[in-house]
Amino acid sequence: MRAALLRELNEARAARRAVALETELSSGRQRLVRETGLEADPRGEAIASAFRSGKSASIETPDGAFFVNVHLPPPRLVVIGAVHISQALAPMARLAGYDMEIIDPRTAFASPDRFAGVPLYAAWPQDVLAARPLDAYTALAALTHDPKIDDFPLAEALRAGCFYVGALGSRKTHARRVERLGKGGLPEDAIARIEAPIGVDIGASTPAEIAVAVLGSIIAAFRKRRMRPERRGETPPR
C-alpha cells in the first residue's frame, strides 16, 4: 500500500469515519472509498453492501473483480438514564458488539454497583458530551422521562447525525417533547427522526423486553443506515 493511502486510512480510522480499501485484483491498484461518497461512486451499490454488513468481500462488477476491505468505526451506544432498562440493555449491547455507556446526573441511579463493567457518567449530559461528542456511528437512547436530562442529548444527537435516536415515553409525552425541541430551533424533519415510542413494536412490557425492543431498533438502524446529508456533514448543525 502506498504511504499516502495508508496515512489517509489511518486518519479516517482515528476520526471514526467509515472507509473501504478497494483493490483491483487484476492490477493490484488500490483506492480509498468513503461511506459518505458512495452515491457518486461507479461501484457504490456493491461497496455499500459491504459497508452495511461490516464484512470485507470480493465483488464482481462490469469493471472487473475487486476486493473491498471495510474499516467501520466500532458502533457506540449512549444511553441517557441509569434505569432498569439500561441494566438489561448493557449485557445485550455488549454481545451485539456495541460500546455502551450511560449518562445520568442522578447519583442515586448512576451507581457503579448497578452497572459493573459499564462506563458510567454521573454528570449532566451537556458536560459529558462536551468531552465525548456524538457522531454518525453513535446511537442515542434517552430513557429518563425527564426533559431536563433528555432534551439536550436528543437535540445533540440530531445535530450530530447519530444513526439512531430514540426516546422513552408515551405519545402524549413525545408530543410535548416535540413542541419543546421545536421551540428550541430544531426543524420538524430533524425531530421526526426520533423514534418514539422507542423500540421495535413487540408488545414489550418489562424492562428486559423493552431493552430487547430498543436493541432491535438500533441494530436495524445501523445495518440499514443511509448517509443522509446531515450524516455526511453537508448541512450545518441546526
PDB file of N, CA and C in Angstrom, residues 18-87:
ATOM      1  N   ALA A  18     -16.053   5.873   8.329  1.00  0.00           N
ATOM      2  CA  ALA A  18     -16.063   4.567   7.670  1.00  0.00           C
ATOM      3  C   ALA A  18     -15.421   4.675   6.295  1.00  0.00           C
ATOM      4  N   VAL A  19     -14.435   3.814   6.044  1.00  0.00           N
ATOM      5  CA  VAL A  19     -13.763   3.805   4.744  1.00  0.00           C
ATOM      6  C   VAL A  19     -13.539   2.358   4.317  1.00  0.00           C
ATOM      7  N   ALA A  20     -13.341   2.170   3.023  1.00  0.00           N
ATOM      8  CA  ALA A  20     -13.030   0.841   2.495  1.00  0.00           C
ATOM      9  C   ALA A  20     -11.828   0.955   1.561  1.00  0.00           C
ATOM     10  N   LEU A  21     -10.931   0.005   1.691  1.00  0.00           N
ATOM     11  CA  LEU A  21      -9.783  -0.059   0.786  1.00  0.00           C
ATOM     12  C   LEU A  21     -10.155  -1.016  -0.341  1.00  0.00           C
ATOM     13  N   GLU A  22     -10.266  -0.478  -1.557  1.00  0.00           N
ATOM     14  CA  GLU A  22     -10.633  -1.288  -2.712  1.00  0.00           C
ATOM     15  C   GLU A  22      -9.382  -1.644  -3.496  1.00  0.00           C
ATOM     16  N   THR A  23      -9.201  -2.939  -3.780  1.00  0.00           N
ATOM     17  CA  THR A  23      -8.043  -3.410  -4.541  1.00  0.00           C
ATOM     18  C   THR A  23      -8.525  -4.099  -5.811  1.00  0.00           C
ATOM     19  N   GLU A  24      -8.069  -3.610  -6.948  1.00  0.00           N
ATOM     20  CA  GLU A  24      -8.403  -4.271  -8.216  1.00  0.00           C
ATOM     21  C   GLU A  24      -7.552  -5.530  -8.333  1.00  0.00           C
ATOM     22  N   LEU A  25      -8.202  -6.696  -8.442  1.00  0.00           N
ATOM     23  CA  LEU A  25      -7.472  -7.955  -8.372  1.00  0.00           C
ATOM     24  C   LEU A  25      -6.557  -8.173  -9.573  1.00  0.00           C
ATOM     25  N   SER A  26      -6.894  -7.650 -10.730  1.00  0.00           N
ATOM     26  CA  SER A  26      -6.072  -7.890 -11.921  1.00  0.00           C
ATOM     27  C   SER A  26      -4.806  -7.041 -11.931  1.00  0.00           C
ATOM     28  N   SER A  27      -4.855  -5.871 -11.304  1.00  0.00           N
ATOM     29  CA  SER A  27      -3.707  -4.961 -11.390  1.00  0.00           C
ATOM     30  C   SER A  27      -3.069  -4.653 -10.035  1.00  0.00           C
ATOM     31  N   GLY A  28      -3.826  -4.869  -8.954  1.00  0.00           N
ATOM     32  CA  GLY A  28      -3.327  -4.517  -7.634  1.00  0.00           C
ATOM     33  C   GLY A  28      -3.512  -3.045  -7.299  1.00  0.00           C
ATOM     34  N   ARG A  29      -4.114  -2.290  -8.211  1.00  0.00           N
ATOM     35  CA  ARG A  29      -4.349  -0.868  -7.920  1.00  0.00           C
ATOM     36  C   ARG A  29      -5.309  -0.721  -6.751  1.00  0.00           C
ATOM     37  N   GLN A  30      -5.024   0.278  -5.907  1.00  0.00           N
ATOM     38  CA  GLN A  30      -5.842   0.488  -4.714  1.00  0.00           C
ATOM     39  C   GLN A  30      -6.356   1.918  -4.650  1.00  0.00           C
ATOM     40  N   ARG A  31      -7.496   2.068  -3.990  1.00  0.00           N
ATOM     41  CA  ARG A  31      -8.019   3.389  -3.690  1.00  0.00           C
ATOM     42  C   ARG A  31      -8.840   3.293  -2.410  1.00  0.00           C
ATOM     43  N   LEU A  32      -9.032   4.438  -1.779  1.00  0.00           N
ATOM     44  CA  LEU A  32      -9.817   4.501  -0.552  1.00  0.00           C
ATOM     45  C   LEU A  32     -11.198   5.063  -0.891  1.00  0.00           C
ATOM     46  N   VAL A  33     -12.232   4.401  -0.404  1.00  0.00           N
ATOM     47  CA  VAL A  33     -13.607   4.819  -0.664  1.00  0.00           C
ATOM     48  C   VAL A  33     -14.259   5.157   0.669  1.00  0.00           C
ATOM     49  N   ARG A  34     -14.868   6.334   0.742  1.00  0.00           N
ATOM     50  CA  ARG A  34     -15.565   6.729   1.971  1.00  0.00           C
ATOM     51  C   ARG A  34     -17.043   6.364   1.874  1.00  0.00           C
ATOM     52  N   GLU A  35     -17.629   5.982   3.008  1.00  0.00           N
ATOM     53  CA  GLU A  35     -19.062   5.683   3.010  1.00  0.00           C
ATOM     54  C   GLU A  35     -19.868   6.923   2.644  1.00  0.00           C
ATOM     55  N   THR A  36     -19.326   8.085   2.926  1.00  0.00           N
ATOM     56  CA  THR A  36     -20.038   9.323   2.626  1.00  0.00           C
ATOM     57  C   THR A  36     -20.031   9.653   1.137  1.00  0.00           C
ATOM     58  N   GLY A  37     -19.219   8.940   0.336  1.00  0.00           N
ATOM     59  CA  GLY A  37     -19.108   9.308  -1.073  1.00  0.00           C
ATOM     60  C   GLY A  37     -19.633   8.263  -2.031  1.00  0.00           C
ATOM     61  N   LEU A  38     -20.475   7.360  -1.549  1.00  0.00           N
ATOM     62  CA  LEU A  38     -20.887   6.237  -2.383  1.00  0.00           C
ATOM     63  C   LEU A  38     -21.881   6.618  -3.472  1.00  0.00           C
ATOM     64  N   GLU A  39     -22.659   7.656  -3.239  1.00  0.00           N
ATOM     65  CA  GLU A  39     -23.708   7.982  -4.204  1.00  0.00           C
ATOM     66  C   GLU A  39     -23.134   8.272  -5.587  1.00  0.00           C
ATOM     67  N   ALA A  40     -21.949   8.865  -5.644  1.00  0.00           N
ATOM     68  CA  ALA A  40     -21.360   9.229  -6.932  1.00  0.00           C
ATOM     69  C   ALA A  40     -20.323   8.210  -7.394  1.00  0.00           C
ATOM     70  N   ASP A  41     -20.188   7.112  -6.641  1.00  0.00           N
ATOM     71  CA  ASP A  41     -19.136   6.147  -6.967  1.00  0.00           C
ATOM     72  C   ASP A  41     -19.651   5.143  -7.994  1.00  0.00           C
ATOM     73  N   PRO A  42     -18.838   4.799  -9.004  1.00  0.00           N
ATOM     74  CA  PRO A  42     -19.307   3.863 -10.038  1.00  0.00           C
ATOM     75  C   PRO A  42     -19.610   2.465  -9.496  1.00  0.00           C
ATOM     76  N   ARG A  43     -18.998   2.092  -8.380  1.00  0.00           N
ATOM     77  CA  ARG A  43     -19.284   0.782  -7.771  1.00  0.00           C
ATOM     78  C   ARG A  43     -19.938   0.964  -6.401  1.00  0.00           C
ATOM     79  N   GLY A  44     -20.632   2.087  -6.262  1.00  0.00           N
ATOM     80  CA  GLY A  44     -21.191   2.455  -4.966  1.00  0.00           C
ATOM     81  C   GLY A  44     -22.142   1.430  -4.385  1.00  0.00           C
ATOM     82  N   GLU A  45     -23.011   0.872  -5.238  1.00  0.00           N
ATOM     83  CA  GLU A  45     -24.024  -0.060  -4.718  1.00  0.00           C
ATOM     84  C   GLU A  45     -23.379  -1.310  -4.134  1.00  0.00           C
ATOM     85  N   ALA A  46     -22.383  -1.854  -4.847  1.00  0.00           N
ATOM     86  CA  ALA A  46     -21.724  -3.076  -4.364  1.00  0.00           C
ATOM     87  C   ALA A  46     -20.920  -2.790  -3.097  1.00  0.00           C
ATOM     88  N   ILE A  47     -20.262  -1.653  -3.064  1.00  0.00           N
ATOM     89  CA  ILE A  47     -19.448  -1.325  -1.885  1.00  0.00           C
ATOM     90  C   ILE A  47     -20.355  -0.991  -0.702  1.00  0.00           C
ATOM     91  N   ALA A  48     -21.516  -0.383  -0.955  1.00  0.00           N
ATOM     92  CA  ALA A  48     -22.446  -0.053   0.126  1.00  0.00           C
ATOM     93  C   ALA A  48     -22.889  -1.311   0.859  1.00  0.00           C
ATOM     94  N   SER A  49     -23.074  -2.401   0.137  1.00  0.00           N
ATOM     95  CA  SER A  49     -23.476  -3.648   0.766  1.00  0.00           C
ATOM     96  C   SER A  49     -22.408  -4.116   1.762  1.00  0.00           C
ATOM     97  N   ALA A  50     -21.140  -3.975   1.378  1.00  0.00           N
ATOM     98  CA  ALA A  50     -20.052  -4.352   2.290  1.00  0.00           C
ATOM     99  C   ALA A  50     -20.012  -3.433   3.507  1.00  0.00           C
ATOM    100  N   PHE A  51     -20.253  -2.143   3.292  1.00  0.00           N
ATOM    101  CA  PHE A  51     -20.280  -1.213   4.423  1.00  0.00           C
ATOM    102  C   PHE A  51     -21.385  -1.594   5.406  1.00  0.00           C
ATOM    103  N   ARG A  52     -22.572  -1.889   4.882  1.00  0.00           N
ATOM    104  CA  ARG A  52     -23.703  -2.176   5.777  1.00  0.00           C
ATOM    105  C   ARG A  52     -23.466  -3.450   6.587  1.00  0.00           C
ATOM    106  N   SER A  53     -22.865  -4.455   5.958  1.00  0.00           N
ATOM    107  CA  SER A  53     -22.624  -5.702   6.688  1.00  0.00           C
ATOM    108  C   SER A  53     -21.408  -5.592   7.592  1.00  0.00           C
ATOM    109  N   GLY A  54     -20.508  -4.682   7.249  1.00  0.00           N
ATOM    110  CA  GLY A  54     -19.271  -4.550   8.022  1.00  0.00           C
ATOM    111  C   GLY A  54     -18.261  -5.634   7.695  1.00  0.00           C
ATOM    112  N   LYS A  55     -18.525  -6.396   6.630  1.00  0.00           N
ATOM    113  CA  LYS A  55     -17.639  -7.510   6.284  1.00  0.00           C
ATOM    114  C   LYS A  55     -16.907  -7.232   4.976  1.00  0.00           C
ATOM    115  N   SER A  56     -15.611  -7.467   4.972  1.00  0.00           N
ATOM    116  CA  SER A  56     -14.832  -7.334   3.747  1.00  0.00           C
ATOM    117  C   SER A  56     -15.244  -8.434   2.777  1.00  0.00           C
ATOM    118  N   ALA A  57     -15.173  -8.130   1.472  1.00  0.00           N
ATOM    119  CA  ALA A  57     -15.686  -9.106   0.499  1.00  0.00           C
ATOM    120  C   ALA A  57     -15.116  -8.833  -0.881  1.00  0.00           C
ATOM    121  N   SER A  58     -15.150  -9.876  -1.714  1.00  0.00           N
ATOM    122  CA  SER A  58     -14.824  -9.716  -3.131  1.00  0.00           C
ATOM    123  C   SER A  58     -16.094  -9.324  -3.871  1.00  0.00           C
ATOM    124  N   ILE A  59     -15.944  -8.436  -4.840  1.00  0.00           N
ATOM    125  CA  ILE A  59     -17.109  -8.046  -5.631  1.00  0.00           C
ATOM    126  C   ILE A  59     -16.769  -8.182  -7.107  1.00  0.00           C
ATOM    127  N   GLU A  60     -17.770  -8.606  -7.881  1.00  0.00           N
ATOM    128  CA  GLU A  60     -17.628  -8.714  -9.336  1.00  0.00           C
ATOM    129  C   GLU A  60     -18.470  -7.622  -9.963  1.00  0.00           C
ATOM    130  N   THR A  61     -17.871  -6.816 -10.808  1.00  0.00           N
ATOM    131  CA  THR A  61     -18.592  -5.717 -11.447  1.00  0.00           C
ATOM    132  C   THR A  61     -18.250  -5.719 -12.935  1.00  0.00           C
ATOM    133  N   PRO A  62     -19.004  -4.981 -13.746  1.00  0.00           N
ATOM    134  CA  PRO A  62     -18.648  -4.871 -15.176  1.00  0.00           C
ATOM    135  C   PRO A  62     -17.237  -4.323 -15.375  1.00  0.00           C
ATOM    136  N   ASP A  63     -16.700  -3.632 -14.360  1.00  0.00           N
ATOM    137  CA  ASP A  63     -15.339  -3.079 -14.465  1.00  0.00           C
ATOM    138  C   ASP A  63     -14.270  -4.092 -14.087  1.00  0.00           C
ATOM    139  N   GLY A  64     -14.678  -5.270 -13.573  1.00  0.00           N
ATOM    140  CA  GLY A  64     -13.715  -6.262 -13.160  1.00  0.00           C
ATOM    141  C   GLY A  64     -13.974  -6.746 -11.752  1.00  0.00           C
ATOM    142  N   ALA A  65     -12.996  -7.500 -11.214  1.00  0.00           N
ATOM    143  CA  ALA A  65     -13.114  -8.058  -9.861  1.00  0.00           C
ATOM    144  C   ALA A  65     -12.285  -7.221  -8.888  1.00  0.00           C
ATOM    145  N   PHE A  66     -12.846  -7.007  -7.707  1.00  0.00           N
ATOM    146  CA  PHE A  66     -12.191  -6.174  -6.684  1.00  0.00           C
ATOM    147  C   PHE A  66     -12.342  -6.840  -5.318  1.00  0.00           C
ATOM    148  N   PHE A  67     -11.401  -6.540  -4.437  1.00  0.00           N
ATOM    149  CA  PHE A  67     -11.566  -6.926  -3.033  1.00  0.00           C
ATOM    150  C   PHE A  67     -11.761  -5.650  -2.226  1.00  0.00           C
ATOM    151  N   VAL A  68     -12.809  -5.644  -1.422  1.00  0.00           N
ATOM    152  CA  VAL A  68     -13.162  -4.460  -0.633  1.00  0.00           C
ATOM    153  C   VAL A  68     -12.917  -4.768   0.839  1.00  0.00           C
ATOM    154  N   ASN A  69     -11.938  -4.097   1.413  1.00  0.00           N
ATOM    155  CA  ASN A  69     -11.595  -4.282   2.832  1.00  0.00           C
ATOM    156  C   ASN A  69     -12.221  -3.137   3.635  1.00  0.00           C
ATOM    157  N   VAL A  70     -13.245  -3.479   4.409  1.00  0.00           N
ATOM    158  CA  VAL A  70     -14.048  -2.460   5.088  1.00  0.00           C
ATOM    159  C   VAL A  70     -13.467  -2.124   6.463  1.00  0.00           C
ATOM    160  N   HIS A  71     -13.417  -0.825   6.756  1.00  0.00           N
ATOM    161  CA  HIS A  71     -12.996  -0.353   8.076  1.00  0.00           C
ATOM    162  C   HIS A  71     -14.125   0.504   8.651  1.00  0.00           C
ATOM    163  N   LEU A  72     -14.897  -0.087   9.561  1.00  0.00           N
ATOM    164  CA  LEU A  72     -16.011   0.619  10.177  1.00  0.00           C
ATOM    165  C   LEU A  72     -15.648   1.032  11.592  1.00  0.00           C
ATOM    166  N   PRO A  73     -16.027   2.240  12.026  1.00  0.00           N
ATOM    167  CA  PRO A  73     -15.820   2.598  13.433  1.00  0.00           C
ATOM    168  C   PRO A  73     -16.657   1.670  14.315  1.00  0.00           C
ATOM    169  N   PRO A  74     -16.160   1.283  15.479  1.00  0.00           N
ATOM    170  CA  PRO A  74     -16.996   0.483  16.382  1.00  0.00           C
ATOM    171  C   PRO A  74     -18.262   1.255  16.718  1.00  0.00           C
ATOM    172  N   PRO A  75     -19.440   0.653  16.540  1.00  0.00           N
ATOM    173  CA  PRO A  75     -20.669   1.380  16.868  1.00  0.00           C
ATOM    174  C   PRO A  75     -20.746   1.651  18.369  1.00  0.00           C
ATOM    175  N   ARG A  76     -21.190   2.844  18.691  1.00  0.00           N
ATOM    176  CA  ARG A  76     -21.249   3.291  20.084  1.00  0.00           C
ATOM    177  C   ARG A  76     -22.714   3.505  20.459  1.00  0.00           C
ATOM    178  N   LEU A  77     -23.069   3.145  21.675  1.00  0.00           N
ATOM    179  CA  LEU A  77     -24.433   3.347  22.174  1.00  0.00           C
ATOM    180  C   LEU A  77     -24.370   4.196  23.438  1.00  0.00           C
ATOM    181  N   VAL A  78     -24.955   5.367  23.372  1.00  0.00           N
ATOM    182  CA  VAL A  78     -25.022   6.258  24.529  1.00  0.00           C
ATOM    183  C   VAL A  78     -26.443   6.205  25.079  1.00  0.00           C
ATOM    184  N   VAL A  79     -26.561   5.793  26.328  1.00  0.00           N
ATOM    185  CA  VAL A  79     -27.867   5.692  26.984  1.00  0.00           C
ATOM    186  C   VAL A  79     -27.975   6.800  28.024  1.00  0.00           C
ATOM    187  N   ILE A  80     -29.036   7.565  27.941  1.00  0.00           N
ATOM    188  CA  ILE A  80     -29.292   8.619  28.919  1.00  0.00           C
ATOM    189  C   ILE A  80     -30.266   8.052  29.947  1.00  0.00           C
ATOM    190  N   GLY A  81     -29.756   7.796  31.141  1.00  0.00           N
ATOM    191  CA  GLY A  81     -30.607   7.241  32.180  1.00  0.00           C
ATOM    192  C   GLY A  81     -30.093   5.915  32.708  1.00  0.00           C
ATOM    193  N   ALA A  82     -29.727   5.901  33.981  1.00  0.00           N
ATOM    194  CA  ALA A  82     -29.251   4.673  34.625  1.00  0.00           C
ATOM    195  C   ALA A  82     -30.453   3.953  35.245  1.00  0.00           C
ATOM    196  N   VAL A  83     -31.328   3.459  34.389  1.00  0.00           N
ATOM    197  CA  VAL A  83     -32.591   2.878  34.841  1.00  0.00           C
ATOM    198  C   VAL A  83     -32.577   1.362  34.650  1.00  0.00           C
ATOM    199  N   HIS A  84     -33.689   0.713  35.018  1.00  0.00           N
ATOM    200  CA  HIS A  84     -33.737  -0.749  34.922  1.00  0.00           C
ATOM    201  C   HIS A  84     -33.562  -1.218  33.472  1.00  0.00           C
ATOM    202  N   ILE A  85     -34.125  -0.474  32.524  1.00  0.00           N
ATOM    203  CA  ILE A  85     -33.961  -0.869  31.114  1.00  0.00           C
ATOM    204  C   ILE A  85     -32.477  -0.865  30.736  1.00  0.00           C
ATOM    205  N   SER A  86     -31.745   0.118  31.233  1.00  0.00           N
ATOM    206  CA  SER A  86     -30.313   0.205  30.921  1.00  0.00           C
ATOM    207  C   SER A  86     -29.557  -0.993  31.491  1.00  0.00           C
ATOM    208  N   GLN A  87     -29.977  -1.427  32.690  1.00  0.00           N
ATOM    209  CA  GLN A  87     -29.318  -2.604  33.276  1.00  0.00           C
ATOM    210  C   GLN A  87     -29.512  -3.831  32.392  1.00  0.00           C
TER     211      GLN A  87
END
